[in-house]
Amino acid sequence: MGAIRTALKSRGGPVPAMMMAGGAVLLGAADAPTGGDPSIRAFVISNFFIATSGDAGTCPILADGGIETYFKMLPAAERAKYARADDPHEIEQGKRGPLEAAMNEHFGFRRVAIKGVGGGGRMSEAVLPPDLAPGAVPTPEQALEIGRLNGFPPGRGRLAFSNLTVAYSSCTNPEDFPTLAKGFRTYEGPVAAGIDLDGKSGRHDFKGLDGGKSVDNQLWRAVGCVKAFRESSEPKIAKRLFISARAPTLIEVRGIDDPRNDPDVTVNVYAAADPVVRDGKGDALARASFHLDPDRTLRATTRGRIVDGVLTTDPIDLRINYKEQIIDAPREFRGARIRAELKPDGSVEGSVYGYYTLASYWSSIEQMTQNGANLTGVSCPGVKQAIDRLADGYYDKRTRRYTAISSAYNFVGVRAFIVGDREVAAR
Amino acid sequence: MSKGRFSRRGFLLRGTLGGAAVTLGLPILDAFLDNNGAAFAAPLGGGPLPVRFGTWFWGCGMIPERWQPKATGAGYDLPPQLAPIKRVQQHVTVLSGFDVVLDGRGNLPHISGNTAVRTGAPADVWTAIRAPTLDVTIAEAIGSGSFFRSLELSADGDPRTSYSFSNGNSLNAAVPSPFELYTKIFGADFHDPNKADFTPDPRIMVRKSVLSGVGEQRRALLARLGASDRARLDQYFTSLRETENKLALQLQKPPPAEACVVPPAPTKPASSVDTTDIGNRKANHRLMAELLAMALACNQTRVFNFAFSTAASDLRQAGNTTGYHQITHEELIDRTIGYQPTVDKFATWSMEGWADFVEVMAGIKEGDGTLLDNMMVFAHSDVSYAKNHDVTGVPIMLAGRAGGKIKPGIHINGAGEPITRVGLTVQQAMGLSVDAWGLDTMRTKRNLPEILV
Amino acid sequence: MKPLLGNWTLALVCGAAALAGLASALSVARASAGEAANAASSTATPMLRRLTEAQYRRTIADIFGTDIKIVGRFEPDLRSNGLLAVGTTAVSVTAGGFEQYEQMARNIAAQVTDGVHRDKLIGCAPGPSDPKGEKCAAQALARIGLRLYRRPVTAPELRWLTTSTLSSAAQLQSFDAGLAATLESMLSSPDFLFRIDERGPGGVVDGYSKATRLSYLLWNTTPDDELLKAAGAGVLDTPQGLAREADRLIASPRFAEGVRAFFTDFLMLDDIDTLSKDVLIFPTFTASVAADAREQTLRTIAYLLVDRNGDYRDLFTSRQIAMNRTLGPLYDIPVEKDGWYIHEFPEGDPRTGLLTQASLLALHAHPGRTSPTLRGKAMREVFLCQQIPTPPANVNFAVVQDVNNPTLRTTRARLQAHLDDEECASCHKLTDPIGLGLEQFDGAGQFRTREHDELIDVSGAFDKKPFANALQLGQLFHDDPRATDCLVQRALSYATGRELDSADMPEIAQLTRIFGDDGHRFKALMRAIALAPSFYALSAEPRSASRIVMQKGKGKRS
């Protein structure tokens, strides 16, 4: 990118500007013009969500969550205590709490607070190891020690709930609770979102949403019948939902000569250090300015091209923030391609197709905690078994396992300005 | 006779605006009525129940062919724009066909009509009116004896939306929100009439005496000023004396009201709700009407002025680039129906607001009737047909019985008579000894006998 | 909220007579009763001016400290002849208004005498040598009274105030409560709420009145201790002394406040308080954006005219504008800094000059769309002191609506229909071209090049001078001598609190000359007004009322 251009036109008239090597624009002695640098378009992503299989992709039976599976395991008389009056196969909403308590008891789930966090369940003041500094986050070894000191089964005890507790449950140790995967269902429909990632036509491939062939999306196969994931990805809901709003992702396209058609642009993906906020209508506020999170592992650059207003990029490894309530599980995609429709109103709708690493995906599930999984109807063992079984990317010869799973995610965003690094560390 | 709410004890009023709920208890005027419920109980003097007066204003008038009833007298027909008042028709008297007489003067859009209706002569700007608005005149006669001489309210959030002037430079600013209205009525100065023993608060005595000291001390000032400055300072002293009178009232034991419950304070609503939107406006209006009804029932005031929308109507629908006023001028008459369809909608919505207001007043039991029976509301607009700024046939409606002094539920067509006849009648019905009203060609000595009992 | 000029329709119809009524920049005494009601028949400055809300607040903050809370709703100020400052000589206090003032006074007095503040603000208490507190009361009230009344408290006044304090204290069994009651009465008295002039020798006001006029003109607040001392010592009665004090005030950082106050009035920016936009159509324009837009305009003006002591006319062409992050989305620019800074748009950028600032653009538009007519009218009335005639009421739109093509895509196309009719055009051609030149800025002041996919044409002519866009329109305002003439008149009107008339012409000419000679620097203009003898003149006998006497209904005249 070393081209030098002169006299970039802004809408009000010629702007004395020079495009320098590396894409930085020097604008004489003045500050930014109305509209900002015309060769740059940036966006802040307000929601990043798994792409559904559309109307054609139904599940005859939806996957049961862990608590639903437990419910169904109960003998009839026991089950009736928690069932709805009008439907004995459904859990009565008001009885979910006691049912969860029974489930915890039955399976021996444990949870101790490290920092005197109050609350129901088995939370209590933990016995802590002497080498743990007050206020420090325990290491995994220290977590095991805390488990041992507090009567967890041997070799059990993992950090949970934003590192405020040490827990043992079907989400910390799914392999211990295979029965809770009994009610899990994978998606077996013919159609799924996504693209052909491996260039091969295999028996696990799907037909694409717009007729594409050999679509690789094993993640959807794995979790596409979990009700919570299907619903939150409904287009109407997904567009208004803000996920990771306190740490959104920015996509920047530089070197644009023509926003409708440009064979060669640079695409940067950044983590923002400022939150995305809502405007008066409740949508994401467009044209706000964002500083960059200085953490360089959250940045990536690749090349792209724009055809008829649609941007596509070369493959790239991405690591993007996913900080939502108690979850802080950056998503790692390998070999990801970005496709984005640059709309005339300045907003963007797009997709990321690539291999989601099992480690980072599973982390986001584990961090829901058993309680969170119960509330959203997710079976941690079910999900774990499915993704382990269906993983299809980035084979590790040493462990003889695939480490990533093909996937398709969508995103929506609005026009944004990027104004450089924050001096202080990101919040 | 009284519809809707009917309660001997307090009841809860709940309204929502901008997402905040305003929950209030309603104090009911109850225990100080005599057995017939028609007068104050003997220990309190046995006088008649107070008669209140108020104005209710909406902007941009109506479409005459769609608003004006054809039949006169009682049981008049309800054309489409009047359909909303069906639920309160028996309380409402419609006065059509009364004109503002310009007599060669200019017709200043949305000003000439309004000033003429309220002051008895058209003016080009409010600063040039030659008489106070009639609510001020009435308040001077009946307003003392209650805590506030008058209450001005606007449903649009702007304190300048008020058409109550003591003179051209003295606008009586409006209370523009339910929250502020609540604070004004039930705030720190509200005296719980059910407190067992009453001792005059020495702080109030002190406040009163220092204020009267101010009054006395500064008289010397008046002598040194020019005539117009003197008039302004005079007005200041009048206002000061009113506050003194209010303090004097607070030093007297208020009559007990068995069901008067001091309501809990409401939460302050979230900021920036678009109150030009008709839906929000009606909600805001209804909430304030309910508060006003409580204020009247508790005798906090006897005179009020309520603006539902501004002159030239600021109403809109959210998401619409064009507002009501612009539409009155720009919308083409739909040839298939013969009128402007969106204008028709807005005029009808304004009438829905009016119906809400009457319904709220009629819903409060008082004596053996309702609050509305002891009240006269004078509702009017600034023009008739807004497209032309027509000031002939400016629409007026009266509601209530004024304690038995007026007949509700009839339609009178003025056939071009000056509209000051209505203003004159209204003042006479409120007990003012006035035999003529209005200026120049609008001056009249003839009232409307059909209205008076 | 209602449109800024609530009684204006979008399209006007004017007759030839109305066109003739297009007043020149100098408003001469008019026939309409409304103006006559307020006109002064001499050049003397009125004697009684009510404090505006801003002045009240700053006065209390200066006398008692910025942490004193003022709770209540102020009586609305009256805009007369284009300025709230002129309205201060027309208004009094209504009953509702007085109730609020008394309540505010009570709250302020309570805070002044509370444990946190009394030591600093009262500074004494009853003691063995002064058991009832009489000496303390006299001392404190004399000192506070001098600041509150903006003149020394007379001996009889002080006697009454002290006696009243002691009697209240006895009734309330607390010295502090008694003192608070007296303070409450002082804060409710006309001597505080109104600026009341005292006659001095030689047909001018006395020293303290001069101090008051000077201070409210240059700082928009009450005279400080130094100025009061100068007044007492007779310093302000000599030209050199007056000049020295005026220069001190102008050199102070507080002068920027006075400049902001003038421009808030001149540009009618207080109306932003009640401005609301349709949030569905303009989701970016929230209440905080509106408030910041006003602040932006005032900061820009303070920067250009005070900090840089620049040429007033450059306001119309400057590419510099105060900016912050809240306004970034509205202006469609990246904003890196936290807090306010001065942004400079590049040459040729559409954002150039005061006419392209969001505050003015949003104020003179409807909640859901632009209004070239309102904008054009406002630009002429505010900046050129012109008076656009009121439209006759009988507007028949059947004539102007093109029934064959009801969907006209741009605003220009819509309004063209209005210009095609001769009657309408006679007024619309004055207002619409200016407003249409600003059409690239939507109803919230955001820049766009298209309306409903059609390119917006922003060319036009302003009084026969062509312009291609808002940038050039700003240049035309810059070059127009009426703009500087108008500023001079408005400034004089603001200072004196009255409408100007033909007797003021020599003074206006003099000020215009000084202003022009000094590079159109606003400081120079303010200084010239502050030192003009007519600013302090008083007529020999009380003004005769030239207005029509109010007819009152039955009821006691008090």
XYZ file of C-alpha atoms in Angstrom, chain C:
558
model
C -42.113 21.372 21.029
C -43.794 23.957 18.919
C -41.705 25.475 16.173
C -39.501 28.261 17.403
C -41.699 30.958 15.914
C -44.861 29.243 16.869
C -47.273 31.200 14.796
C -45.524 30.895 11.470
C -46.857 28.711 8.766
C -44.441 27.171 6.373
C -45.689 29.042 3.347
C -46.398 32.710 3.482
C -48.556 34.789 1.261
C -47.660 38.430 1.082
C -49.257 41.324 -0.614
C -47.479 44.295 -2.059
C -48.251 46.327 1.020
C -46.596 43.767 3.191
C -43.541 43.828 1.010
C -43.304 47.531 1.472
C -43.312 46.893 5.184
C -40.014 45.069 5.006
C -38.246 47.209 7.552
C -34.750 48.374 7.086
C -32.044 47.343 9.459
C -32.822 50.181 11.813
C -36.203 49.639 13.410
C -37.945 52.953 13.453
C -41.005 53.543 15.575
C -43.807 51.510 14.081
C -47.523 51.875 13.735
C -48.485 48.596 15.300
C -49.844 48.827 18.782
C -47.667 46.021 19.988
C -44.511 47.947 19.453
C -45.941 51.194 20.688
C -46.798 49.544 23.934
C -43.139 49.073 24.717
C -41.454 51.930 22.922
C -39.551 54.495 24.872
C -40.367 57.986 23.829
C -36.924 59.252 24.737
C -33.447 57.860 24.563
C -33.300 57.444 28.300
C -32.516 53.990 29.566
C -35.302 52.446 31.632
C -34.968 52.407 35.392
C -36.401 49.045 36.319
C -35.056 45.793 34.879
C -35.898 42.355 36.211
C -33.028 39.945 36.636
C -33.077 37.156 34.072
C -32.766 33.585 35.233
C -29.116 33.435 34.263
C -28.389 36.702 36.029
C -30.187 35.586 39.177
C -28.187 32.366 39.315
C -24.834 33.983 38.701
C -25.596 36.719 41.183
C -26.387 34.244 43.935
C -23.321 32.185 43.072
C -21.111 35.267 43.225
C -22.505 36.516 46.510
C -22.964 33.277 48.426
C -20.860 30.710 46.584
C -21.349 28.244 43.785
C -22.444 25.434 46.072
C -25.664 27.200 47.063
C -28.485 25.345 45.362
C -31.279 27.209 43.670
C -34.417 25.139 43.407
C -37.494 26.423 41.629
C -38.927 27.395 38.314
C -38.162 30.884 37.125
C -40.766 33.138 35.606
C -40.125 32.928 31.842
C -38.165 35.884 30.503
C -39.918 37.870 27.804
C -38.400 38.245 24.372
C -39.172 41.713 23.100
C -37.860 43.215 19.883
C -35.648 40.210 19.419
C -33.965 40.248 22.829
C -34.710 38.926 26.279
C -32.689 41.865 27.559
C -35.322 44.241 26.222
C -38.039 42.197 27.828
C -36.492 42.775 31.239
C -37.792 46.326 31.132
C -41.307 45.210 30.276
C -41.974 42.395 32.699
C -42.972 42.442 36.308
C -43.578 39.464 38.580
C -46.766 37.407 38.425
C -48.278 35.713 41.436
C -47.009 32.344 40.305
C -43.627 33.850 39.683
C -43.473 35.478 43.090
C -44.397 32.236 44.766
C -41.388 30.651 43.105
C -39.052 33.520 43.969
C -40.126 33.367 47.601
C -39.524 29.657 47.709
C -36.105 30.022 46.137
C -35.321 32.793 48.585
C -36.309 30.608 51.492
C -34.074 27.802 50.317
C -31.130 30.082 49.718
C -31.507 31.775 53.100
C -31.679 28.411 54.823
C -28.443 27.317 53.186
C -26.658 30.580 53.908
C -27.401 30.277 57.607
C -26.766 26.561 57.971
C -23.838 25.028 59.802
C -21.763 24.586 56.674
C -22.004 28.107 55.365
C -22.773 30.470 58.196
C -19.252 30.951 59.446
C -18.054 32.062 56.080
C -21.116 33.991 54.990
C -22.417 35.455 58.247
C -19.236 35.401 60.262
C -20.623 36.321 63.643
C -23.118 35.159 66.220
C -24.784 36.392 69.392
C -22.369 36.433 72.281
C -21.809 37.887 75.721
C -21.267 41.380 74.376
C -24.170 41.043 71.989
C -26.667 38.750 73.648
C -29.546 39.146 71.234
C -27.257 39.313 68.249
C -28.277 42.845 67.333
C -24.770 43.976 66.481
C -24.071 40.832 64.523
C -27.272 41.168 62.593
C -26.608 44.789 61.718
C -23.093 44.019 60.616
C -23.958 40.997 58.523
C -27.024 42.556 56.948
C -25.222 45.742 56.019
C -22.529 43.753 54.301
C -24.864 41.326 52.584
C -27.341 44.068 51.784
C -24.704 46.026 49.918
C -24.158 43.025 47.641
C -27.816 42.055 47.325
C -29.201 45.518 46.681
C -26.137 46.591 44.727
C -25.998 49.774 46.819
C -25.460 50.578 50.495
C -28.327 49.766 52.804
C -29.770 52.996 54.151
C -29.894 53.580 57.879
C -33.677 53.262 58.189
C -33.558 50.119 56.084
C -30.891 48.634 58.291
C -32.854 49.483 61.377
C -35.896 47.741 60.049
C -33.937 44.715 58.900
C -32.245 44.352 62.265
C -35.451 44.784 64.220
C -37.188 42.308 62.001
C -34.385 39.812 62.544
C -34.613 40.068 66.282
C -38.375 39.745 66.315
C -38.302 36.742 63.993
C -35.557 35.237 66.098
C -37.704 35.587 69.177
C -40.680 33.971 67.487
C -38.627 31.113 66.138
C -36.321 30.943 69.143
C -33.245 30.905 66.974
C -31.017 33.728 65.875
C -30.058 31.959 62.692
C -33.671 31.319 61.805
C -34.450 34.949 62.381
C -31.569 35.970 60.188
C -32.711 33.535 57.507
C -36.186 35.065 57.563
C -34.709 38.485 56.967
C -32.488 37.229 54.195
C -35.516 35.622 52.636
C -37.301 38.947 52.602
C -34.292 40.681 51.089
C -34.068 38.080 48.349
C -37.768 38.543 47.628
C -37.654 42.316 47.633
C -37.761 44.388 44.457
C -34.335 45.810 45.280
C -32.886 42.405 44.614
C -35.151 41.047 41.914
C -35.046 44.235 39.896
C -32.117 46.400 38.940
C -33.417 49.736 40.082
C -31.588 52.856 39.049
C -30.993 55.772 41.339
C -30.695 59.250 40.010
C -27.314 60.850 40.191
C -26.342 64.396 39.408
C -26.252 65.678 35.869
C -28.956 63.628 34.230
C -27.172 60.309 34.663
C -27.620 57.501 37.118
C -25.591 57.400 40.317
C -22.357 55.549 40.852
C -23.877 52.339 42.128
C -26.313 52.199 39.259
C -23.412 52.663 36.886
C -21.601 49.792 38.544
C -24.679 47.611 38.130
C -25.118 48.432 34.466
C -21.445 47.931 33.772
C -21.260 44.636 35.544
C -24.374 43.092 34.031
C -23.324 44.215 30.591
C -19.771 42.920 30.698
C -20.024 39.985 33.103
C -23.781 39.301 33.248
C -23.596 39.282 37.017
C -23.680 41.504 40.063
C -20.857 44.038 40.675
C -17.945 42.561 42.564
C -16.501 44.098 45.719
C -13.923 46.117 43.839
C -16.486 47.644 41.527
C -18.780 48.489 44.427
C -15.930 50.158 46.210
C -15.117 52.169 43.134
C -18.743 53.214 42.899
C -18.771 54.329 46.507
C -15.593 56.301 46.058
C -16.954 58.207 43.089
C -14.480 56.623 40.720
C -17.168 55.771 38.191
C -18.253 59.371 37.970
C -15.099 60.344 36.121
C -14.402 59.229 32.535
C -10.959 57.909 33.467
C -12.247 55.979 36.434
C -15.065 54.507 34.433
C -12.669 53.518 31.674
C -10.328 51.906 34.146
C -13.035 49.776 35.646
C -14.468 48.904 32.252
C -11.048 47.791 31.091
C -10.568 45.731 34.219
C -13.823 43.942 33.590
C -13.056 43.352 29.939
C -9.600 42.025 30.680
C -10.964 39.537 33.183
C -11.749 35.927 32.208
C -15.295 36.680 33.362
C -15.802 38.841 30.316
C -16.292 35.666 28.307
C -19.400 35.004 30.389
C -20.805 38.363 29.429
C -20.102 37.694 25.777
C -21.754 34.294 26.018
C -24.777 35.866 27.665
C -25.110 38.398 24.882
C -24.850 35.843 22.133
C -27.218 33.457 23.889
C -29.770 36.247 23.744
C -28.824 37.517 20.286
C -28.984 34.041 18.744
C -32.041 32.999 20.800
C -30.146 29.932 22.007
C -32.209 29.693 25.183
C -34.922 28.137 23.017
C -32.802 25.008 22.807
C -34.113 24.201 26.291
C -37.511 23.402 24.842
C -36.292 22.040 21.523
C -37.109 18.462 20.767
C -36.597 16.464 17.645
C -38.411 13.344 16.556
C -36.174 10.606 17.849
C -37.309 8.173 15.190
C -36.197 10.486 12.431
C -33.126 11.915 14.133
C -31.964 9.275 16.646
C -28.621 10.994 17.040
C -30.155 14.239 18.286
C -30.754 13.586 21.964
C -31.224 16.166 24.712
C -27.564 16.065 25.653
C -26.578 16.591 22.030
C -28.847 19.631 21.897
C -27.334 21.095 25.040
C -23.836 20.479 23.741
C -24.723 22.054 20.405
C -25.608 25.246 22.197
C -22.466 25.082 24.282
C -20.488 24.504 21.105
C -21.730 27.697 19.509
C -21.050 29.730 22.616
C -17.572 28.281 23.066
C -16.736 28.893 19.452
C -17.807 32.511 19.742
C -15.938 32.996 23.007
C -12.839 31.489 21.430
C -12.963 33.579 18.283
C -14.152 36.872 19.711
C -12.660 36.889 23.200
C -9.637 34.569 23.294
C -8.492 35.504 19.824
C -10.130 38.951 19.860
C -11.094 38.371 16.264
C -13.256 40.075 13.687
C -16.970 39.491 14.272
C -17.543 38.907 10.573
C -15.222 35.921 10.626
C -17.874 34.037 12.559
C -19.583 33.518 9.218
C -16.539 32.081 7.500
C -14.423 30.453 10.187
C -13.623 26.786 9.826
C -12.857 26.559 13.511
C -15.498 25.240 15.848
C -15.567 23.923 19.393
C -16.118 20.181 19.374
C -16.438 17.217 21.725
C -17.187 13.497 21.505
C -20.886 13.839 22.057
C -21.127 15.972 18.927
C -18.854 13.759 16.823
C -21.687 11.563 15.495
C -23.818 14.597 14.589
C -20.951 16.190 12.688
C -19.809 12.878 11.206
C -16.187 13.280 12.289
C -13.770 11.246 14.392
C -13.125 12.817 17.783
C -10.131 11.616 19.677
C -9.881 13.989 22.603
C -11.958 13.832 25.721
C -13.548 17.136 26.598
C -13.832 20.248 24.437
C -11.269 21.284 21.878
C -11.182 23.538 18.831
C -11.659 21.565 15.647
C -10.610 23.061 12.351
C -12.389 21.723 9.296
C -10.270 21.605 6.151
C -10.652 24.192 3.467
C -13.684 23.570 1.319
C -15.459 21.511 3.947
C -19.205 22.127 4.059
C -18.959 23.002 7.757
C -17.807 26.550 7.564
C -19.144 29.389 9.648
C -21.902 30.027 12.117
C -24.680 29.317 9.644
C -23.577 25.684 9.434
C -23.527 25.059 13.179
C -25.953 22.480 14.484
C -27.486 24.775 17.117
C -28.893 27.268 14.624
C -29.722 24.661 12.017
C -31.696 22.535 14.468
C -33.405 25.445 16.198
C -34.937 26.800 13.041
C -36.364 23.574 11.732
C -39.278 21.334 12.515
C -39.104 18.314 14.764
C -39.028 15.996 11.780
C -37.694 17.959 8.832
C -35.940 21.110 7.761
C -37.602 24.438 7.111
C -35.838 26.675 4.636
C -38.420 29.350 5.315
C -37.838 29.327 9.066
C -34.090 29.243 8.587
C -34.068 32.016 6.029
C -36.360 34.118 8.162
C -34.232 33.559 11.244
C -30.981 34.411 9.474
C -32.427 37.703 8.270
C -34.042 38.616 11.549
C -31.171 37.590 13.779
C -28.155 38.657 11.762
C -29.484 41.474 9.631
C -32.106 42.874 12.007
C -34.677 42.651 9.259
C -38.337 42.156 9.891
C -40.107 39.697 7.661
C -43.736 40.823 7.366
C -46.410 38.613 8.838
C -48.462 36.692 6.345
C -52.075 37.490 5.709
C -54.321 34.832 7.107
C -56.128 33.884 3.959
C -53.818 31.385 2.379
C -55.345 29.406 -0.416
C -53.084 26.517 -1.196
C -55.140 25.169 -4.006
C -53.406 27.772 -6.100
C -49.910 26.672 -5.274
C -50.152 22.927 -4.931
C -49.190 21.121 -8.071
C -51.953 18.563 -8.067
C -50.391 16.597 -10.871
C -47.220 15.789 -8.996
C -47.853 15.605 -5.280
C -44.651 13.750 -4.585
C -41.884 16.273 -4.837
C -38.712 14.682 -3.755
C -36.531 17.461 -2.481
C -37.548 20.349 -0.252
C -36.495 22.741 -2.995
C -38.909 21.054 -5.349
C -41.657 21.304 -2.764
C -41.062 24.965 -2.128
C -40.633 25.794 -5.792
C -44.360 25.435 -6.057
C -44.622 28.268 -3.544
C -42.314 30.498 -5.512
C -44.287 30.057 -8.679
C -47.142 32.077 -7.294
C -46.394 35.806 -7.389
C -48.132 36.609 -4.148
C -46.310 33.963 -2.207
C -43.032 34.640 -3.888
C -42.889 38.247 -2.767
C -42.023 37.068 0.738
C -40.702 33.626 0.053
C -37.974 34.899 -2.199
C -36.590 36.735 0.804
C -36.460 33.727 3.082
C -36.360 30.555 1.047
C -33.165 30.976 -0.998
C -31.113 31.394 2.169
C -32.727 28.405 3.790
C -32.382 26.332 0.639
C -28.692 27.144 0.617
C -28.519 25.336 3.946
C -30.542 22.324 2.823
C -27.558 20.022 2.897
C -28.029 20.123 6.661
C -31.059 18.189 7.755
C -33.509 19.076 10.497
C -31.015 18.088 13.194
C -28.121 19.818 11.499
C -26.535 16.683 10.025
C -24.841 16.900 6.642
C -26.217 15.018 3.646
C -25.904 15.392 -0.088
C -29.099 13.669 -1.098
C -32.741 13.854 -0.132
C -34.774 10.810 -1.164
C -31.940 9.863 -3.485
C -31.962 13.133 -5.318
C -28.927 15.399 -5.164
C -29.647 18.535 -3.159
C -29.081 21.783 -5.013
C -27.811 24.416 -2.613
C -27.193 27.246 -4.991
C -29.201 30.421 -4.910
C -29.098 34.165 -4.651
C -29.074 36.335 -1.574
C -30.320 39.833 -2.375
C -29.274 39.383 -5.993
C -25.824 38.079 -5.108
C -25.355 34.477 -6.231
C -23.897 31.695 -4.112
C -23.142 28.070 -4.910
C -23.323 26.613 -1.401
C -23.437 27.430 2.306
C -19.777 28.311 2.289
C -20.339 31.103 -0.177
C -23.523 32.146 1.572
C -21.489 32.605 4.722
C -19.064 34.759 2.778
C -21.934 36.952 1.613
C -23.045 37.470 5.196
C -19.470 38.225 6.106
C -19.272 40.918 3.449
C -22.689 42.419 4.146
C -22.449 45.700 6.026
C -25.915 45.130 7.429
C -24.546 42.289 9.530
C -22.168 44.519 11.460
C -24.716 47.327 11.628
C -27.218 44.922 13.084
C -24.783 43.669 15.686
C -24.119 47.216 16.846
C -27.801 47.933 17.223
C -28.551 44.716 18.997
C -25.648 45.254 21.354
C -26.846 48.725 22.228
C -30.383 47.477 22.650
C -29.119 44.679 24.873
C -27.084 47.055 26.969
C -29.830 49.604 27.454
C -32.688 47.161 27.681
C -34.899 49.017 25.267
C -35.871 49.264 21.675
C -33.907 51.869 19.735
C -35.465 54.715 17.830
C -34.470 57.620 15.637
C -33.037 59.573 18.549
C -30.415 56.877 18.954
C -29.059 57.266 15.453
C -26.101 59.475 16.291
C -25.007 57.072 18.994
C -25.398 54.114 16.665
C -23.388 55.847 13.987
C -20.637 56.582 16.455
C -20.513 53.016 17.712
C -20.547 51.631 14.192
C -17.613 53.797 13.308
C -15.628 52.712 16.341
C -16.484 49.096 15.689
C -15.368 49.308 12.089
C -12.216 51.223 12.842
C -11.178 48.609 15.353
C -11.444 45.669 12.961
C -14.944 44.752 14.062
C -13.675 43.444 17.356
C -16.467 42.661 19.742
C -14.423 43.735 22.743
C -14.062 47.156 21.201
C -17.792 47.427 20.654
C -18.582 46.424 24.230
C -16.053 48.873 25.539
C -17.451 51.676 23.451
C -20.954 50.996 24.721
C -19.758 50.700 28.297
C -18.169 54.135 28.062
C -20.926 55.836 26.091
C -22.498 58.593 28.180
C -25.927 57.745 26.815
C -25.618 54.337 28.433
C -25.996 56.043 31.797
C -28.376 58.823 30.858
C -31.685 59.298 32.579
C -34.500 61.549 31.505
C -35.139 64.654 33.569
C -38.602 63.680 34.719
C -40.324 60.318 34.903
C -41.094 58.933 31.448
C -44.581 59.561 30.212
C -46.292 56.385 29.260
C -46.634 56.334 25.502
C -48.649 53.202 25.492
C -52.330 52.616 25.621
C -53.678 52.399 29.134
C -54.770 48.930 30.143
C -58.470 48.410 30.470
C -59.122 46.374 33.557
C -62.205 44.361 34.278
C -64.123 44.741 37.512
C -62.018 44.025 40.488
C -59.915 46.036 42.801
C -57.010 47.850 41.366
C -54.358 47.248 43.930
